[in-house]
PDB file of C-alpha atoms in Angstrom:
ATOM      1  CA  UNK A1166     -20.935  -4.061  -3.291  1.00  0.00           C
ATOM      2  CA  UNK A1167     -20.925  -1.194  -0.791  1.00  0.00           C
ATOM      3  CA  UNK A1168     -17.122  -1.189  -1.339  1.00  0.00           C
ATOM      4  CA  UNK A1169     -17.650  -1.047  -5.086  1.00  0.00           C
ATOM      5  CA  UNK A1170     -20.378   1.809  -4.986  1.00  0.00           C
ATOM      6  CA  UNK A1171     -17.507   3.960  -2.771  1.00  0.00           C
ATOM      7  CA  UNK A1172     -15.090   2.884  -5.223  1.00  0.00           C
ATOM      8  CA  UNK A1173     -16.984   4.001  -8.135  1.00  0.00           C
ATOM      9  CA  UNK A1174     -17.640   7.360  -6.382  1.00  0.00           C
ATOM     10  CA  UNK A1175     -14.290   8.141  -5.515  1.00  0.00           C
ATOM     11  CA  UNK A1176     -13.667   7.255  -9.257  1.00  0.00           C
ATOM     12  CA  UNK A1177     -16.163  10.156 -10.495  1.00  0.00           C
ATOM     13  CA  UNK A1178     -14.943  12.934  -7.986  1.00  0.00           C
ATOM     14  CA  UNK A1179     -11.594  12.327  -9.627  1.00  0.00           C
ATOM     15  CA  UNK A1180     -12.627  12.573 -12.802  1.00  0.00           C
ATOM     16  CA  UNK A1181     -13.858  16.095 -12.097  1.00  0.00           C
ATOM     17  CA  UNK A1182     -10.725  17.498 -10.778  1.00  0.00           C
ATOM     18  CA  UNK A1183      -8.751  19.633 -12.929  1.00  0.00           C
ATOM     19  CA  UNK A1184      -5.681  17.111 -14.300  1.00  0.00           C
ATOM     20  CA  UNK A1185      -3.203  19.740 -14.183  1.00  0.00           C
ATOM     21  CA  UNK A1186      -2.351  19.257 -10.634  1.00  0.00           C
ATOM     22  CA  UNK A1187      -3.019  16.206  -8.746  1.00  0.00           C
ATOM     23  CA  UNK A1188      -4.173  16.278  -5.353  1.00  0.00           C
ATOM     24  CA  UNK A1189      -5.632  14.047  -2.557  1.00  0.00           C
ATOM     25  CA  UNK A1190      -4.717  12.390   0.731  1.00  0.00           C
ATOM     26  CA  UNK A1191      -2.564   9.498   1.081  1.00  0.00           C
ATOM     27  CA  UNK A1192      -2.266   7.548   4.360  1.00  0.00           C
ATOM     28  CA  UNK A1193       0.879   5.681   5.085  1.00  0.00           C
ATOM     29  CA  UNK A1194       2.223   3.487   7.645  1.00  0.00           C
ATOM     30  CA  UNK A1195       5.682   2.984   8.175  1.00  0.00           C
ATOM     31  CA  UNK A1196       8.147   1.353  11.093  1.00  0.00           C
ATOM     32  CA  UNK A1197       9.830   3.908  13.043  1.00  0.00           C
ATOM     33  CA  UNK A1198      13.433   4.008  11.941  1.00  0.00           C
ATOM     34  CA  UNK A1199      12.107   4.326   7.975  1.00  0.00           C
ATOM     35  CA  UNK A1200      10.147   7.237   9.190  1.00  0.00           C
ATOM     36  CA  UNK A1201      12.860   9.155  11.690  1.00  0.00           C
ATOM     37  CA  UNK A1202      15.712   8.222   8.593  1.00  0.00           C
ATOM     38  CA  UNK A1203      15.020   7.417   4.675  1.00  0.00           C
ATOM     39  CA  UNK A1204      11.456   9.240   4.689  1.00  0.00           C
ATOM     40  CA  UNK A1205      11.946  12.840   5.407  1.00  0.00           C
ATOM     41  CA  UNK A1206      14.012  12.905   2.183  1.00  0.00           C
ATOM     42  CA  UNK A1207      11.352  11.339  -0.183  1.00  0.00           C
ATOM     43  CA  UNK A1208       8.830  12.996   1.448  1.00  0.00           C
ATOM     44  CA  UNK A1209      10.063  16.753   0.678  1.00  0.00           C
ATOM     45  CA  UNK A1210      11.133  15.698  -2.663  1.00  0.00           C
ATOM     46  CA  UNK A1211       7.229  14.390  -3.004  1.00  0.00           C
ATOM     47  CA  UNK A1212       5.684  17.296  -1.552  1.00  0.00           C
ATOM     48  CA  UNK A1213       7.859  19.689  -4.275  1.00  0.00           C
ATOM     49  CA  UNK A1214       6.590  17.640  -7.230  1.00  0.00           C
ATOM     50  CA  UNK A1215       2.843  17.517  -6.117  1.00  0.00           C
ATOM     51  CA  UNK A1216       2.028  20.380  -3.579  1.00  0.00           C
ATOM     52  CA  UNK A1217      -1.810  19.502  -3.141  1.00  0.00           C
ATOM     53  CA  UNK A1218      -1.567  15.912  -1.860  1.00  0.00           C
ATOM     54  CA  UNK A1219      -1.389  15.710   1.803  1.00  0.00           C
ATOM     55  CA  UNK A1220      -0.100  12.907   3.666  1.00  0.00           C
ATOM     56  CA  UNK A1221      -0.914  11.256   7.542  1.00  0.00           C
ATOM     57  CA  UNK A1222       1.827   8.896   8.627  1.00  0.00           C
ATOM     58  CA  UNK A1223       1.084   6.108  11.774  1.00  0.00           C
ATOM     59  CA  UNK A1224       4.182   4.498  12.722  1.00  0.00           C
ATOM     60  CA  UNK A1225       4.263   1.268  14.649  1.00  0.00           C
ATOM     61  CA  UNK A1226       5.174  -2.345  13.993  1.00  0.00           C
ATOM     62  CA  UNK A1227       4.870  -4.231  10.692  1.00  0.00           C
ATOM     63  CA  UNK A1228       2.305  -6.441  11.898  1.00  0.00           C
ATOM     64  CA  UNK A1229      -0.160  -3.464  12.969  1.00  0.00           C
ATOM     65  CA  UNK A1230       0.325  -1.273   9.951  1.00  0.00           C
ATOM     66  CA  UNK A1231      -0.423  -4.081   7.805  1.00  0.00           C
ATOM     67  CA  UNK A1232      -3.487  -5.533   9.385  1.00  0.00           C
ATOM     68  CA  UNK A1233      -4.429  -1.970   9.045  1.00  0.00           C
ATOM     69  CA  UNK A1234      -3.790  -1.883   5.596  1.00  0.00           C
ATOM     70  CA  UNK A1235      -6.166  -5.007   5.461  1.00  0.00           C
ATOM     71  CA  UNK A1236      -8.812  -2.924   7.355  1.00  0.00           C
ATOM     72  CA  UNK A1237      -8.605  -0.155   4.750  1.00  0.00           C
ATOM     73  CA  UNK A1238      -7.226   2.277   7.624  1.00  0.00           C
ATOM     74  CA  UNK A1239      -4.203   2.693   5.692  1.00  0.00           C
ATOM     75  CA  UNK A1240      -3.409   3.064   1.381  1.00  0.00           C
ATOM     76  CA  UNK A1241       0.374   2.157   1.615  1.00  0.00           C
ATOM     77  CA  UNK A1242       2.689   0.435   4.139  1.00  0.00           C
ATOM     78  CA  UNK A1243       6.375   1.302   3.870  1.00  0.00           C
ATOM     79  CA  UNK A1244       8.371  -1.106   6.574  1.00  0.00           C
ATOM     80  CA  UNK A1245      11.339  -3.132   6.729  1.00  0.00           C
ATOM     81  CA  UNK A1246      10.762  -7.089   7.372  1.00  0.00           C
ATOM     82  CA  UNK A1247      10.459 -10.583   5.604  1.00  0.00           C
ATOM     83  CA  UNK A1248       9.076 -10.809   2.425  1.00  0.00           C
ATOM     84  CA  UNK A1249       5.054 -10.830   2.252  1.00  0.00           C
ATOM     85  CA  UNK A1250       3.679 -12.510  -0.960  1.00  0.00           C
ATOM     86  CA  UNK A1251      -0.003 -11.222   0.320  1.00  0.00           C
ATOM     87  CA  UNK A1252       0.712  -7.487  -0.425  1.00  0.00           C
ATOM     88  CA  UNK A1253       1.701  -5.666  -4.198  1.00  0.00           C
ATOM     89  CA  UNK A1254       5.203  -4.765  -3.625  1.00  0.00           C
ATOM     90  CA  UNK A1255       6.520  -1.771  -5.439  1.00  0.00           C
ATOM     91  CA  UNK A1256      10.269  -1.356  -3.865  1.00  0.00           C
ATOM     92  CA  UNK A1257      11.948  -4.330  -2.545  1.00  0.00           C
ATOM     93  CA  UNK A1258      15.531  -3.543  -1.519  1.00  0.00           C
ATOM     94  CA  UNK A1259      17.713  -5.793   0.965  1.00  0.00           C
ATOM     95  CA  UNK A1260      18.721  -4.021   3.682  1.00  0.00           C
ATOM     96  CA  UNK A1261      21.492  -4.832   6.384  1.00  0.00           C
ATOM     97  CA  UNK A1262      20.737  -4.983  10.012  1.00  0.00           C
ATOM     98  CA  UNK A1263      24.209  -4.422  12.163  1.00  0.00           C
ATOM     99  CA  UNK A1264      25.462  -4.280  15.700  1.00  0.00           C
ATOM    100  CA  UNK A1265      26.623  -0.927  16.318  1.00  0.00           C
ATOM    101  CA  UNK A1266      28.608   0.934  19.108  1.00  0.00           C
ATOM    102  CA  UNK A1267      30.768   3.872  20.179  1.00  0.00           C
ATOM    103  CA  UNK A1268      34.045   3.585  18.805  1.00  0.00           C
ATOM    104  CA  UNK A1269      35.635   3.272  22.000  1.00  0.00           C
ATOM    105  CA  UNK A1270      33.767   0.321  23.005  1.00  0.00           C
ATOM    106  CA  UNK A1271      36.277  -2.655  23.817  1.00  0.00           C
ATOM    107  CA  UNK A1272      35.104  -4.958  21.556  1.00  0.00           C
ATOM    108  CA  UNK A1273      35.992  -2.555  18.466  1.00  0.00           C
ATOM    109  CA  UNK A1274      39.686  -3.728  19.684  1.00  0.00           C
ATOM    110  CA  UNK A1275      38.885  -7.355  19.127  1.00  0.00           C
ATOM    111  CA  UNK A1276      40.168  -8.883  15.293  1.00  0.00           C
ATOM    112  CA  UNK A1277      37.019 -11.164  15.618  1.00  0.00           C
ATOM    113  CA  UNK A1278      34.026 -11.751  17.743  1.00  0.00           C
ATOM    114  CA  UNK A1279      31.259 -14.067  17.884  1.00  0.00           C
ATOM    115  CA  UNK A1280      27.518 -13.268  18.423  1.00  0.00           C
ATOM    116  CA  UNK A1281      27.789 -14.700  21.886  1.00  0.00           C
ATOM    117  CA  UNK A1282      30.554 -11.946  22.772  1.00  0.00           C
ATOM    118  CA  UNK A1283      28.089  -9.280  22.118  1.00  0.00           C
ATOM    119  CA  UNK A1284      25.150 -10.363  23.685  1.00  0.00           C
ATOM    120  CA  UNK A1285      26.952 -10.613  26.684  1.00  0.00           C
ATOM    121  CA  UNK A1286      27.298  -6.911  26.605  1.00  0.00           C
ATOM    122  CA  UNK A1287      25.047  -4.011  27.882  1.00  0.00           C
ATOM    123  CA  UNK A1288      22.352  -3.779  25.049  1.00  0.00           C
ATOM    124  CA  UNK A1289      19.710  -1.043  24.187  1.00  0.00           C
ATOM    125  CA  UNK A1290      17.297  -2.785  21.372  1.00  0.00           C
ATOM    126  CA  UNK A1291      14.337  -2.141  19.656  1.00  0.00           C
ATOM    127  CA  UNK A1292      11.231  -3.532  21.066  1.00  0.00           C
ATOM    128  CA  UNK A1293      10.267  -7.317  20.454  1.00  0.00           C
ATOM    129  CA  UNK A1294       7.917  -6.519  17.620  1.00  0.00           C
ATOM    130  CA  UNK A1295      10.362  -5.217  15.030  1.00  0.00           C
ATOM    131  CA  UNK A1296      10.783  -8.138  12.828  1.00  0.00           C
ATOM    132  CA  UNK A1297      14.879  -7.855  12.749  1.00  0.00           C
ATOM    133  CA  UNK A1298      14.897  -8.080  16.682  1.00  0.00           C
ATOM    134  CA  UNK A1299      12.804 -11.065  16.250  1.00  0.00           C
ATOM    135  CA  UNK A1300      15.175 -12.546  13.890  1.00  0.00           C
ATOM    136  CA  UNK A1301      18.181 -12.356  16.447  1.00  0.00           C
ATOM    137  CA  UNK A1302      16.228 -13.848  19.247  1.00  0.00           C
ATOM    138  CA  UNK A1303      15.175 -16.820  17.088  1.00  0.00           C
ATOM    139  CA  UNK A1304      19.043 -16.939  16.135  1.00  0.00           C
ATOM    140  CA  UNK A1305      19.658 -16.869  19.514  1.00  0.00           C
ATOM    141  CA  UNK A1306      17.989 -19.542  20.483  1.00  0.00           C
ATOM    142  CA  UNK A1307      18.984 -21.965  18.016  1.00  0.00           C
ATOM    143  CA  UNK A1308      22.552 -21.480  19.374  1.00  0.00           C
ATOM    144  CA  UNK A1309      21.212 -21.672  23.050  1.00  0.00           C
ATOM    145  CA  UNK A1310      21.926 -18.034  23.887  1.00  0.00           C
ATOM    146  CA  UNK A1311      19.516 -15.510  24.937  1.00  0.00           C
ATOM    147  CA  UNK A1312      18.836 -11.939  24.266  1.00  0.00           C
ATOM    148  CA  UNK A1313      18.551  -9.556  27.436  1.00  0.00           C
ATOM    149  CA  UNK A1314      18.691  -5.777  26.707  1.00  0.00           C
ATOM    150  CA  UNK A1315      18.731  -3.727  29.729  1.00  0.00           C
ATOM    151  CA  UNK A1316      16.733  -1.225  27.946  1.00  0.00           C
ATOM    152  CA  UNK A1317      13.672  -1.250  24.816  1.00  0.00           C
ATOM    153  CA  UNK A1318      12.424   1.978  23.085  1.00  0.00           C
ATOM    154  CA  UNK A1319      11.058   1.898  19.644  1.00  0.00           C
ATOM    155  CA  UNK A1320      12.645   5.408  19.316  1.00  0.00           C
ATOM    156  CA  UNK A1321      15.073   4.722  16.804  1.00  0.00           C
ATOM    157  CA  UNK A1322      17.155   8.420  17.438  1.00  0.00           C
ATOM    158  CA  UNK A1323      17.410   8.367  21.272  1.00  0.00           C
ATOM    159  CA  UNK A1324      19.036   4.705  20.768  1.00  0.00           C
ATOM    160  CA  UNK A1325      21.671   6.555  18.622  1.00  0.00           C
ATOM    161  CA  UNK A1326      21.855   9.563  20.785  1.00  0.00           C
ATOM    162  CA  UNK A1327      22.657   6.851  23.738  1.00  0.00           C
ATOM    163  CA  UNK A1328      25.389   5.381  21.611  1.00  0.00           C
ATOM    164  CA  UNK A1329      27.086   8.287  20.438  1.00  0.00           C
ATOM    165  CA  UNK A1330      28.057   8.710  24.188  1.00  0.00           C
ATOM    166  CA  UNK A1331      27.730   5.472  26.240  1.00  0.00           C
ATOM    167  CA  UNK A1332      29.356   1.833  25.836  1.00  0.00           C
ATOM    168  CA  UNK A1333      26.085   0.485  24.799  1.00  0.00           C
ATOM    169  CA  UNK A1334      25.189  -1.997  21.503  1.00  0.00           C
ATOM    170  CA  UNK A1335      22.499  -1.722  19.363  1.00  0.00           C
ATOM    171  CA  UNK A1336      21.277  -3.708  16.542  1.00  0.00           C
ATOM    172  CA  UNK A1337      19.918  -1.398  13.826  1.00  0.00           C
ATOM    173  CA  UNK A1338      19.304  -1.205  10.368  1.00  0.00           C
ATOM    174  CA  UNK A1339      22.640  -0.147   8.516  1.00  0.00           C
ATOM    175  CA  UNK A1340      20.770   3.130   6.711  1.00  0.00           C
ATOM    176  CA  UNK A1341      20.135   4.387  10.185  1.00  0.00           C
ATOM    177  CA  UNK A1342      23.598   4.120  11.417  1.00  0.00           C
ATOM    178  CA  UNK A1343      25.813   4.846   8.134  1.00  0.00           C
ATOM    179  CA  UNK A1344      26.233   8.909   8.606  1.00  0.00           C
ATOM    180  CA  UNK A1345      27.393   8.161  11.911  1.00  0.00           C
ATOM    181  CA  UNK A1346      29.795   5.721  10.776  1.00  0.00           C
ATOM    182  CA  UNK A1347      31.003   7.672   8.048  1.00  0.00           C
ATOM    183  CA  UNK A1348      31.921  10.474  10.303  1.00  0.00           C
ATOM    184  CA  UNK A1349      33.725   7.617  12.492  1.00  0.00           C
ATOM    185  CA  UNK A1350      31.293   8.616  15.562  1.00  0.00           C
ATOM    186  CA  UNK A1351      29.976   5.099  15.779  1.00  0.00           C
ATOM    187  CA  UNK A1352      31.230   1.433  14.567  1.00  0.00           C
ATOM    188  CA  UNK A1353      30.011  -1.483  13.338  1.00  0.00           C
ATOM    189  CA  UNK A1354      30.442  -4.853  15.034  1.00  0.00           C
ATOM    190  CA  UNK A1355      30.878  -8.118  12.545  1.00  0.00           C
ATOM    191  CA  UNK A1356      30.525 -11.096  14.700  1.00  0.00           C
ATOM    192  CA  UNK A1357      31.473 -13.807  12.167  1.00  0.00           C
ATOM    193  CA  UNK A1358      28.887 -16.290  12.807  1.00  0.00           C
ATOM    194  CA  UNK A1359      25.824 -13.908  12.413  1.00  0.00           C
ATOM    195  CA  UNK A1360      24.613 -11.811   9.558  1.00  0.00           C
ATOM    196  CA  UNK A1361      21.210 -10.700   8.928  1.00  0.00           C
ATOM    197  CA  UNK A1362      19.326  -9.141   5.827  1.00  0.00           C
ATOM    198  CA  UNK A1363      15.726  -8.287   5.552  1.00  0.00           C
ATOM    199  CA  UNK A1364      13.840  -6.199   3.144  1.00  0.00           C
ATOM    200  CA  UNK A1365      12.518  -2.570   2.934  1.00  0.00           C
ATOM    201  CA  UNK A1366       9.326  -2.734   1.190  1.00  0.00           C
ATOM    202  CA  UNK A1367       6.720  -0.465  -0.062  1.00  0.00           C
ATOM    203  CA  UNK A1368       3.443  -2.088  -0.079  1.00  0.00           C
ATOM    204  CA  UNK A1369      -0.438  -2.073  -0.870  1.00  0.00           C
ATOM    205  CA  UNK A1370      -3.509  -4.221  -0.845  1.00  0.00           C
ATOM    206  CA  UNK A1371      -4.037  -6.324  -3.867  1.00  0.00           C
ATOM    207  CA  UNK A1372      -7.672  -5.756  -3.623  1.00  0.00           C
ATOM    208  CA  UNK A1373      -6.994  -1.740  -3.291  1.00  0.00           C
ATOM    209  CA  UNK A1374      -7.625   0.899  -6.419  1.00  0.00           C
ATOM    210  CA  UNK A1375      -4.920   2.913  -7.213  1.00  0.00           C
ATOM    211  CA  UNK A1376      -5.937   6.296  -6.846  1.00  0.00           C
ATOM    212  CA  UNK A1377      -4.074   8.705  -9.262  1.00  0.00           C
ATOM    213  CA  UNK A1378      -2.416  10.079  -6.194  1.00  0.00           C
ATOM    214  CA  UNK A1379      -1.733   7.021  -4.816  1.00  0.00           C
ATOM    215  CA  UNK A1380      -0.083   5.949  -8.020  1.00  0.00           C
ATOM    216  CA  UNK A1381       1.740   8.810  -8.266  1.00  0.00           C
ATOM    217  CA  UNK A1382       3.436   8.329  -4.795  1.00  0.00           C
ATOM    218  CA  UNK A1383       4.272   4.720  -5.647  1.00  0.00           C
ATOM    219  CA  UNK A1384       5.705   5.916  -8.966  1.00  0.00           C
ATOM    220  CA  UNK A1385       7.657   8.441  -7.375  1.00  0.00           C
ATOM    221  CA  UNK A1386       9.528   6.154  -5.064  1.00  0.00           C
ATOM    222  CA  UNK A1387      10.080   3.210  -7.390  1.00  0.00           C
ATOM    223  CA  UNK A1388      11.822   5.862  -9.252  1.00  0.00           C
ATOM    224  CA  UNK A1389      14.060   7.420  -6.186  1.00  0.00           C
ATOM    225  CA  UNK A1390      14.776   3.599  -5.064  1.00  0.00           C
ATOM    226  CA  UNK A1391      16.119   2.946  -8.764  1.00  0.00           C
ATOM    227  CA  UNK A1392      17.681   6.329  -8.902  1.00  0.00           C
ATOM    228  CA  UNK A1393      19.472   5.544  -5.779  1.00  0.00           C
ATOM    229  CA  UNK A1394      20.754   2.175  -6.962  1.00  0.00           C
ATOM    230  CA  UNK A1395      22.332   4.151 -10.027  1.00  0.00           C
TER     231      UNK A1395
END
């Protein structure tokens, strides 16, 4: 009952606002890799379209972000993971996760490599809470292998800086490293016995009332996603 009262109160306030210029505040949770790569462009374009909507961003693992949304501490979550059926998905796009390294790494000279070849090298990975790191570890275990990175960090930009100068290997979403690969500053390794796709998703709670500014962001993100696909 209290939630209904608060929701109706919010609706009443919004009904009194000028319809010509949408205003409000959004609380968005996202994984660090998205926050450091694709989100800034989306945010800049959205701000130009809706300058009176302010946004606060919380970065963490998908599990923590979804739990925060479940407790109404976040309005929207933008993350990479397996599909979750408990939420309403607005954006749902497959993303490839790749092994990436410096172009001079010895493995780039081999015509054919296996996952075990990569796991024997110096690895710098995201923390184990990252969904794609978990998927990698589970697959390795099924093959009676283990993943032993010498360094773990949640900072994707730091990992990329390391790869640009050191003979190390990481496992990252392809969109994070694509510009460097196109510039031939990084190379992607393709083990013939392992490939992983997860999903880039924007979701909100099924019980959440969509405020006009929340609906504006979701529609904007969906439109941008369709434009990129076209």
